[in-house]
PDB file of C-alpha atoms in Angstrom:
ATOM      1  CA  MET A   1     -52.541-211.405-110.152  1.00  0.00           C
ATOM      2  CA  THR A   2     -53.749-214.678-111.601  1.00  0.00           C
ATOM      3  CA  TRP A   3     -53.292-215.496-115.286  1.00  0.00           C
ATOM      4  CA  TYR A   4     -56.021-217.401-117.124  1.00  0.00           C
ATOM      5  CA  LYS A   5     -55.555-219.127-120.455  1.00  0.00           C
ATOM      6  CA  VAL A   6     -58.111-218.078-123.076  1.00  0.00           C
ATOM      7  CA  PRO A   7     -59.835-221.198-124.383  1.00  0.00           C
ATOM      8  CA  ASP A   8     -59.942-221.948-128.112  1.00  0.00           C
ATOM      9  CA  LEU A   9     -57.947-218.936-129.304  1.00  0.00           C
ATOM     10  CA  GLN A  10     -54.528-218.929-130.928  1.00  0.00           C
ATOM     11  CA  TYR A  11     -52.487-215.812-131.543  1.00  0.00           C
ATOM     12  CA  ASN A  12     -52.391-214.293-135.008  1.00  0.00           C
ATOM     13  CA  THR A  13     -52.229-210.750-136.300  1.00  0.00           C
ATOM     14  CA  ASN A  14     -55.647-210.757-137.986  1.00  0.00           C
ATOM     15  CA  PRO A  15     -58.181-208.297-136.526  1.00  0.00           C
ATOM     16  CA  PHE A  16     -60.971-209.827-134.442  1.00  0.00           C
ATOM     17  CA  ILE A  17     -63.454-209.156-131.644  1.00  0.00           C
ATOM     18  CA  LYS A  18     -64.546-212.088-129.497  1.00  0.00           C
ATOM     19  CA  LYS A  19     -66.365-212.490-126.191  1.00  0.00           C
ATOM     20  CA  VAL A  20     -64.990-215.128-123.821  1.00  0.00           C
ATOM     21  CA  LYS A  21     -65.762-216.141-120.253  1.00  0.00           C
ATOM     22  CA  ILE A  22     -62.742-216.073-117.933  1.00  0.00           C
ATOM     23  CA  ASN A  23     -63.021-216.853-114.239  1.00  0.00           C
ATOM     24  CA  GLY A  24     -66.801-216.341-114.493  1.00  0.00           C
ATOM     25  CA  LYS A  25     -66.450-212.889-116.051  1.00  0.00           C
ATOM     26  CA  GLY A  26     -67.370-211.776-119.572  1.00  0.00           C
ATOM     27  CA  ILE A  27     -64.302-210.419-121.346  1.00  0.00           C
ATOM     28  CA  CYS A  28     -64.139-208.873-124.794  1.00  0.00           C
ATOM     29  CA  LEU A  29     -60.892-209.753-126.559  1.00  0.00           C
ATOM     30  CA  VAL A  30     -59.898-207.470-129.396  1.00  0.00           C
ATOM     31  CA  GLY A  31     -57.165-208.109-131.910  1.00  0.00           C
ATOM     32  CA  TYR A  32     -56.321-204.697-133.332  1.00  0.00           C
ATOM     33  CA  GLU A  33     -53.245-203.738-135.371  1.00  0.00           C
ATOM     34  CA  GLY A  34     -51.326-206.834-134.231  1.00  0.00           C
ATOM     35  CA  THR A  35     -52.006-206.381-130.497  1.00  0.00           C
ATOM     36  CA  ILE A  36     -54.549-208.230-128.356  1.00  0.00           C
ATOM     37  CA  TYR A  37     -56.527-206.231-125.810  1.00  0.00           C
ATOM     38  CA  ALA A  38     -58.856-207.476-123.070  1.00  0.00           C
ATOM     39  CA  ILE A  39     -61.673-205.267-121.790  1.00  0.00           C
ATOM     40  CA  SER A  40     -65.001-205.675-120.007  1.00  0.00           C
ATOM     41  CA  SER A  41     -67.543-207.121-122.410  1.00  0.00           C
ATOM     42  CA  THR A  42     -70.435-204.838-121.463  1.00  0.00           C
ATOM     43  CA  CYS A  43     -70.831-201.148-122.239  1.00  0.00           C
ATOM     44  CA  PRO A  44     -71.460-199.269-118.958  1.00  0.00           C
ATOM     45  CA  HIS A  45     -73.669-196.736-120.728  1.00  0.00           C
ATOM     46  CA  ALA A  46     -76.470-198.924-122.029  1.00  0.00           C
ATOM     47  CA  GLY A  47     -75.380-202.501-121.334  1.00  0.00           C
ATOM     48  CA  GLY A  48     -74.528-203.210-124.954  1.00  0.00           C
ATOM     49  CA  GLU A  49     -72.385-206.191-125.819  1.00  0.00           C
ATOM     50  CA  LEU A  50     -69.084-204.677-126.946  1.00  0.00           C
ATOM     51  CA  SER A  51     -68.166-207.812-128.878  1.00  0.00           C
ATOM     52  CA  GLY A  52     -70.974-206.837-131.276  1.00  0.00           C
ATOM     53  CA  GLY A  53     -69.252-203.536-132.003  1.00  0.00           C
ATOM     54  CA  TRP A  54     -66.266-202.570-134.137  1.00  0.00           C
ATOM     55  CA  CYS A  55     -62.881-200.860-133.797  1.00  0.00           C
ATOM     56  CA  ARG A  56     -61.758-197.521-135.141  1.00  0.00           C
ATOM     57  CA  ASP A  57     -58.680-195.462-134.269  1.00  0.00           C
ATOM     58  CA  GLY A  58     -57.727-197.637-131.282  1.00  0.00           C
ATOM     59  CA  ARG A  59     -61.203-197.560-129.784  1.00  0.00           C
ATOM     60  CA  ILE A  60     -64.011-200.093-129.543  1.00  0.00           C
ATOM     61  CA  ILE A  61     -67.414-198.746-130.517  1.00  0.00           C
ATOM     62  CA  CYS A  62     -70.578-199.947-128.749  1.00  0.00           C
ATOM     63  CA  PRO A  63     -73.195-201.143-131.249  1.00  0.00           C
ATOM     64  CA  ILE A  64     -76.123-199.585-129.346  1.00  0.00           C
ATOM     65  CA  HIS A  65     -75.386-195.855-128.977  1.00  0.00           C
ATOM     66  CA  ARG A  66     -71.905-195.755-130.530  1.00  0.00           C
ATOM     67  CA  TYR A  67     -70.135-194.835-127.313  1.00  0.00           C
ATOM     68  CA  SER A  68     -66.437-195.603-127.700  1.00  0.00           C
ATOM     69  CA  TYR A  69     -63.694-196.766-125.345  1.00  0.00           C
ATOM     70  CA  ASN A  70     -59.918-196.616-125.641  1.00  0.00           C
ATOM     71  CA  LEU A  71     -58.506-200.146-125.967  1.00  0.00           C
ATOM     72  CA  ASN A  72     -55.412-199.268-123.876  1.00  0.00           C
ATOM     73  CA  THR A  73     -56.968-197.313-121.019  1.00  0.00           C
ATOM     74  CA  GLY A  74     -60.678-198.216-121.149  1.00  0.00           C
ATOM     75  CA  ARG A  75     -61.610-194.529-120.961  1.00  0.00           C
ATOM     76  CA  GLY A  76     -64.667-193.323-122.794  1.00  0.00           C
ATOM     77  CA  ASP A  77     -64.632-190.362-125.150  1.00  0.00           C
ATOM     78  CA  PRO A  78     -64.698-186.879-123.590  1.00  0.00           C
ATOM     79  CA  GLY A  79     -68.160-186.112-122.292  1.00  0.00           C
ATOM     80  CA  GLN A  80     -69.083-189.767-121.744  1.00  0.00           C
ATOM     81  CA  ASN A  81     -67.731-189.764-118.183  1.00  0.00           C
ATOM     82  CA  ASP A  82     -67.408-193.547-118.100  1.00  0.00           C
ATOM     83  CA  TYR A  83     -64.931-196.344-118.734  1.00  0.00           C
ATOM     84  CA  VAL A  84     -64.584-200.089-119.146  1.00  0.00           C
ATOM     85  CA  ASP A  85     -62.162-202.234-117.186  1.00  0.00           C
ATOM     86  CA  THR A  86     -59.020-203.329-119.004  1.00  0.00           C
ATOM     87  CA  TYR A  87     -56.937-206.425-118.326  1.00  0.00           C
ATOM     88  CA  PRO A  88     -53.323-207.267-119.179  1.00  0.00           C
ATOM     89  CA  VAL A  89     -52.745-209.812-121.948  1.00  0.00           C
ATOM     90  CA  GLU A  90     -49.745-212.070-122.468  1.00  0.00           C
ATOM     91  CA  VAL A  91     -49.087-214.115-125.575  1.00  0.00           C
ATOM     92  CA  ARG A  92     -47.205-217.265-124.556  1.00  0.00           C
ATOM     93  CA  GLU A  93     -46.008-220.289-126.500  1.00  0.00           C
ATOM     94  CA  ASP A  94     -49.036-222.319-125.418  1.00  0.00           C
ATOM     95  CA  GLY A  95     -51.686-219.630-125.893  1.00  0.00           C
ATOM     96  CA  ILE A  96     -53.111-216.277-124.885  1.00  0.00           C
ATOM     97  CA  TYR A  97     -53.489-215.366-121.219  1.00  0.00           C
ATOM     98  CA  VAL A  98     -55.485-212.644-119.465  1.00  0.00           C
ATOM     99  CA  GLY A  99     -54.433-211.376-116.029  1.00  0.00           C
ATOM    100  CA  MET A 100     -57.037-210.714-113.379  1.00  0.00           C
ATOM    101  CA  THR A 101     -56.630-209.255-109.922  1.00  0.00           C
ATOM    102  CA  SER A 102     -59.156-210.147-107.235  1.00  0.00           C
ATOM    103  CA  PHE A 103     -60.949-207.476-105.230  1.00  0.00           C
ATOM    104  CA  LEU A 104     -58.913-208.371-102.126  1.00  0.00           C
ATOM    105  CA  GLU A 105     -55.643-208.067-104.066  1.00  0.00           C
ATOM    106  CA  ARG A 106     -56.675-204.614-105.319  1.00  0.00           C
ATOM    107  CA  VAL A 107     -57.507-203.485-101.766  1.00  0.00           C
ATOM    108  CA  ARG A 108     -54.220-204.836-100.387  1.00  0.00           C
ATOM    109  CA  ASN A 109     -52.248-203.154-103.188  1.00  0.00           C
ATOM    110  CA  ALA A 110     -53.961-199.832-102.506  1.00  0.00           C
ATOM    111  CA  PHE A 111     -52.494-199.759 -98.994  1.00  0.00           C
ATOM    112  CA  LYS A 112     -48.924-200.750 -99.854  1.00  0.00           C
TER     113      LYS A 112
END
């Protein structure tokens, strides 16, 4: 896994939703109840930009059709049959970092 520093974002406990580009990928960062989550920035249902949505009960809500995704697991509500990717987040002294695993690393790990 490679850790990437999030540009222009310092840790605080205020709620926020922000789209950032990390390693060429759109990531939606969500500060919710003092924890920072990192998920895919695009809703798989209709392609909505999740950073334009809002949070409720530990879920991010897509602004287009109001599909929702669990911030911890990425799973959609029952009946949606979809999910968004989630990424680990570390708060370090010098900033916020998001961990990403390459496709090859995921394949190698699957056969260990």
